[in-house]
Coordinates of C-alpha atoms and ligand atoms in Angstrom, one line a residue:
M61 CA 7.9 -10.1 -17.2
S62 CA 4.8 -8.1 -16.9
R63 CA 3.5 -7.1 -13.5
K64 CA -0.2 -6.4 -13.0
P65 CA -0.6 -2.8 -11.9
I66 CA -2.2 -2.3 -8.5
I67 CA -4.0 0.9 -7.6
A68 CA -5.0 1.3 -3.9
G69 CA -6.9 4.0 -2.2
N70 CA -5.9 4.7 1.4
W71 CA -8.8 6.5 3.0
K72 CA -7.0 7.0 6.3
M73 CA -9.4 8.4 9.0
Y74 CA -12.0 9.6 6.6
K75 CA -15.6 8.6 5.7
T76 CA -18.4 7.2 7.9
V77 CA -19.8 3.8 7.2
K78 CA -22.6 5.3 5.1
E79 CA -20.2 7.5 3.2
S80 CA -17.9 4.6 2.5
V81 CA -20.7 2.4 1.2
D82 CA -22.2 5.2 -1.0
F83 CA -18.7 5.8 -2.4
V84 CA -18.0 2.2 -3.4
K85 CA -21.4 1.8 -4.9
Q86 CA -20.6 4.7 -7.2
L87 CA -17.1 3.6 -7.8
E88 CA -18.0 0.1 -8.7
G89 CA -20.4 1.4 -11.5
K90 CA -17.5 3.4 -13.0
L91 CA -14.9 0.7 -12.9
K92 CA -16.9 -2.4 -13.9
D93 CA -15.0 -3.0 -17.1
V94 CA -11.5 -2.7 -15.7
T95 CA -9.9 -6.1 -15.6
D96 CA -6.2 -5.5 -16.4
R97 CA -5.3 -4.1 -13.0
E98 CA -6.0 -4.7 -9.3
I99 CA -8.1 -2.1 -7.6
L100 CA -8.3 -1.8 -3.9
V101 CA -10.0 0.5 -1.4
C102 CA -8.8 0.7 2.2
P103 CA -11.6 2.2 4.5
T104 CA -11.5 2.4 8.3
A105 CA -11.8 -0.9 10.2
L106 CA -15.3 0.2 11.2
A107 CA -16.5 0.4 7.6
A108 CA -14.7 -2.7 6.4
A109 CA -17.5 -5.3 6.7
S110 CA -20.1 -3.0 5.0
V111 CA -17.7 -2.1 2.2
V112 CA -16.9 -5.8 1.7
D113 CA -20.6 -6.5 1.4
A114 CA -21.1 -3.6 -1.1
L115 CA -18.3 -4.9 -3.2
R116 CA -19.1 -8.6 -3.3
F117 CA -18.9 -10.0 -6.8
T118 CA -17.1 -6.9 -8.1
N119 CA -13.5 -6.3 -9.4
I120 CA -12.7 -4.1 -6.4
Q121 CA -10.9 -5.6 -3.4
V122 CA -10.9 -4.3 0.2
G123 CA -7.8 -3.6 2.3
L124 CA -7.3 -2.4 5.9
Q125 CA -4.8 0.2 7.1
D126 CA -3.2 -1.9 9.8
A127 CA -3.6 -5.2 11.7
H128 CA -2.2 -6.7 14.9
W129 CA 0.8 -9.1 15.3
E130 CA -1.3 -11.5 17.4
N131 CA -4.6 -13.1 16.4
E132 CA -6.3 -12.6 19.7
G133 CA -5.6 -11.5 23.2
A134 CA -5.8 -8.7 25.7
Y135 CA -4.9 -5.9 23.2
T136 CA -7.5 -3.1 23.8
G137 CA -8.4 -1.2 20.7
N138 CA -6.8 -3.6 18.2
I139 CA -8.0 -5.9 15.4
S140 CA -6.3 -9.0 14.2
P141 CA -5.8 -10.2 10.6
I142 CA -7.7 -13.3 11.2
M143 CA -10.8 -11.2 12.1
L144 CA -10.3 -9.1 9.0
K145 CA -9.9 -12.2 6.8
D146 CA -13.2 -13.5 8.3
A147 CA -14.8 -10.2 7.4
G148 CA -13.8 -10.6 3.8
V149 CA -10.8 -8.2 3.7
H150 CA -8.0 -9.1 1.2
Y151 CA -5.0 -6.8 1.9
I152 CA -3.5 -5.0 4.9
I153 CA -1.4 -1.9 4.6
L154 CA 1.6 -2.1 7.0
G155 CA 4.1 0.5 8.2
H156 CA 2.5 3.5 6.7
S157 CA 4.6 6.5 7.6
E158 CA 1.7 8.0 9.6
R159 CA 1.6 4.8 11.7
R160 CA 5.3 4.9 12.1
Q161 CA 5.1 8.5 13.3
Y162 CA 2.0 8.4 15.5
D163 CA 1.4 4.7 16.5
N164 CA 4.9 3.4 17.3
D165 CA 5.2 1.1 14.2
T166 CA 8.8 0.2 14.0
D167 CA 10.4 -2.1 11.4
H168 CA 10.5 -4.8 14.1
R169 CA 6.8 -4.4 14.8
I170 CA 5.9 -4.2 11.1
N171 CA 7.8 -7.4 10.6
A172 CA 5.8 -9.2 13.3
K173 CA 2.6 -7.9 11.8
L174 CA 3.6 -8.9 8.3
K175 CA 4.3 -12.5 9.4
N176 CA 0.9 -12.6 11.1
V177 CA -0.9 -11.1 8.1
L178 CA 0.6 -13.7 5.8
R179 CA 0.0 -16.6 8.2
S180 CA -3.7 -15.5 8.3
G181 CA -3.9 -15.8 4.5
L182 CA -4.1 -12.1 3.7
K183 CA -1.8 -10.1 1.5
A184 CA 0.2 -7.1 2.6
I185 CA 1.3 -3.7 1.3
V186 CA 4.5 -2.8 3.1
C187 CA 5.3 0.9 3.1
V188 CA 8.8 2.3 3.2
G189 CA 10.2 5.8 2.5
E190 CA 12.5 8.5 3.7
T191 CA 11.8 11.9 5.3
L192 CA 12.8 15.2 3.8
S193 CA 15.8 15.6 6.0
E194 CA 17.0 12.1 5.3
R195 CA 16.7 12.8 1.5
E196 CA 18.6 16.1 1.9
K197 CA 21.4 14.3 3.7
G198 CA 21.6 11.8 0.9
Q199 CA 20.4 8.9 3.1
T200 CA 17.4 7.8 1.0
E201 CA 18.9 4.5 -0.1
K202 CA 20.3 3.7 3.4
V203 CA 17.0 4.4 5.1
V204 CA 14.9 2.4 2.6
E205 CA 17.4 -0.5 2.8
T206 CA 17.2 -0.6 6.6
Q207 CA 13.4 -0.5 6.4
V208 CA 13.2 -3.3 3.8
N209 CA 15.7 -5.4 5.7
G210 CA 13.9 -4.9 9.0
C211 CA 10.4 -5.5 7.6
F212 CA 11.4 -8.6 5.6
E213 CA 13.4 -10.3 8.4
G214 CA 12.6 -14.0 8.3
I215 CA 10.2 -13.6 5.3
G216 CA 10.8 -16.5 2.9
L217 CA 10.9 -16.5 -0.9
G218 CA 7.5 -18.3 -1.0
D219 CA 6.0 -15.4 1.1
L220 CA 6.8 -12.8 -1.5
A221 CA 3.8 -13.6 -3.7
G222 CA 1.6 -12.1 -0.9
I223 CA 3.5 -8.9 -0.6
V224 CA 3.5 -5.6 -2.4
I225 CA 6.0 -2.8 -1.5
A226 CA 4.9 0.8 -1.4
Y227 CA 7.6 3.4 -1.8
E228 CA 6.2 6.5 -0.1
P229 CA 8.7 9.4 0.4
V230 CA 7.3 11.0 3.6
W231 CA 7.9 14.5 2.2
A232 CA 5.5 13.8 -0.6
I233 CA 2.6 12.5 1.4
G234 CA -0.3 14.9 1.6
T235 CA 1.9 17.8 0.7
G236 CA 1.2 18.2 -3.0
K237 CA 4.9 17.6 -3.6
T238 CA 5.2 14.5 -5.7
A239 CA 8.6 12.9 -6.3
T240 CA 9.3 13.4 -10.0
P241 CA 8.7 10.1 -11.9
E242 CA 12.5 9.8 -12.3
Q243 CA 13.2 10.4 -8.6
A244 CA 10.6 7.8 -7.7
N245 CA 11.8 5.3 -10.3
E246 CA 15.4 5.6 -9.0
V247 CA 14.3 4.4 -5.6
H248 CA 11.9 1.7 -7.0
S249 CA 14.8 0.3 -9.0
F250 CA 17.0 0.4 -5.9
I251 CA 14.4 -1.6 -4.0
R252 CA 13.9 -4.1 -6.8
K253 CA 17.7 -4.7 -6.8
L254 CA 17.6 -5.1 -3.1
I255 CA 15.0 -7.8 -3.4
G256 CA 17.2 -9.4 -6.0
K257 CA 20.1 -9.5 -3.6
K258 CA 18.0 -10.8 -0.7
Y259 CA 16.1 -13.4 -2.7
N260 CA 16.8 -13.9 -6.4
A261 CA 16.4 -12.4 -9.8
E262 CA 13.0 -13.9 -10.4
A263 CA 11.7 -12.5 -7.1
S264 CA 13.0 -9.1 -8.0
E265 CA 11.3 -9.2 -11.4
K266 CA 8.0 -10.3 -9.9
I267 CA 7.6 -8.1 -6.8
R268 CA 5.3 -5.2 -7.4
I269 CA 6.3 -1.8 -6.1
Q270 CA 3.7 1.0 -5.8
Y271 CA 4.5 4.7 -5.5
G272 CA 2.7 6.8 -3.0
G273 CA 2.8 10.5 -2.2
S274 CA 0.5 13.1 -3.8
V275 CA -0.6 10.9 -6.7
K276 CA -3.2 12.6 -8.7
P277 CA -5.0 12.2 -12.1
E278 CA -2.5 14.7 -13.5
N279 CA 0.7 12.8 -12.6
I280 CA -0.3 9.1 -12.6
K281 CA 0.4 8.5 -16.3
Q282 CA 4.0 9.7 -16.1
L283 CA 4.6 7.7 -12.9
M284 CA 3.1 4.5 -14.4
A285 CA 5.3 5.0 -17.5
Q286 CA 8.4 4.3 -15.4
L287 CA 9.9 0.9 -15.7
D288 CA 9.8 0.0 -12.0
I289 CA 6.6 1.6 -10.9
D290 CA 3.8 -0.9 -10.7
G291 CA 1.0 1.0 -9.1
A292 CA 0.0 3.7 -6.7
L293 CA -1.0 4.0 -3.1
V294 CA -3.3 7.0 -3.1
G295 CA -4.4 9.1 -0.2
G296 CA -6.2 12.4 -0.7
A297 CA -7.1 11.8 -4.4
S298 CA -8.7 8.5 -3.5
L299 CA -11.4 10.2 -1.5
K300 CA -13.3 11.5 -4.5
V301 CA -15.0 9.1 -6.9
D302 CA -13.9 11.0 -10.0
S303 CA -10.3 11.5 -9.2
F304 CA -9.8 7.9 -8.0
T305 CA -11.6 6.6 -11.1
A306 CA -9.2 8.7 -13.3
I307 CA -6.2 7.4 -11.4
V308 CA -7.3 3.8 -11.8
R309 CA -7.8 4.3 -15.5
F310 CA -4.5 6.2 -15.9
Ligands
PGA150 P1 -1.4 11.3 -0.4 O1 -1.2 10.1 0.6 O2 -1.8 10.7 -1.7 O3 -2.6 12.1 0.2 O4 -0.2 12.1 -0.5 C1 -0.6 8.9 0.2 C2 -0.5 8.0 1.4 O5 -0.5 8.4 2.5 O6 -0.6 6.7 1.2

């Protein structure tokens, strides 16, 4: 079964509204002809509506970096998926390690957010991954399994079509240290088997699993050559038009 590659740029807390719009206008010109993979940029919430406008009728979709577990309410400083859907956003990244570290995203909370994202008719990228000390203690599989089980609690087979998993070893994010393609694929294949156990063989074949952590134009080809790697979630290298273009075109 062939899975359509998905390359996403996570801009984190970078780029003003104007910088975001200028960026996607350039990007769009460079990637017009690409139809065999999904392309996604994830700006700040502030820039989302302007980026959606700039990318209307193009092959580039827009994601956000988080969304709330409720659709409205007294939650100062938050944005709900239904509002983002209304603004034209397609995907929400959930459980990024930086949010787990600095913004209290636990598996339980990510699970509640995931349910609300899917209910709102949006798609989700659910991030999992171990820290360096967990890897060194040989706990990678256990950690990733706990995260997948927690984030997918109560998620039905029919919901999986709206979910992409991103395996992002925390020690490889923003550090320049990429997991080797083989190291990454080992965990991807473990996650795929896990989805097979939790759901069924077809679901495990179908689900797309992105790799994230210091993805660059220089290493994307080898990563994408691995059997169980279906795309990339790119931080630093997604902030420049040329490097993100090269990664999308791997
Ligand atoms: P990086 O970030 O590419 O800068 O390592 C990846 C991510 O945080 O998704």
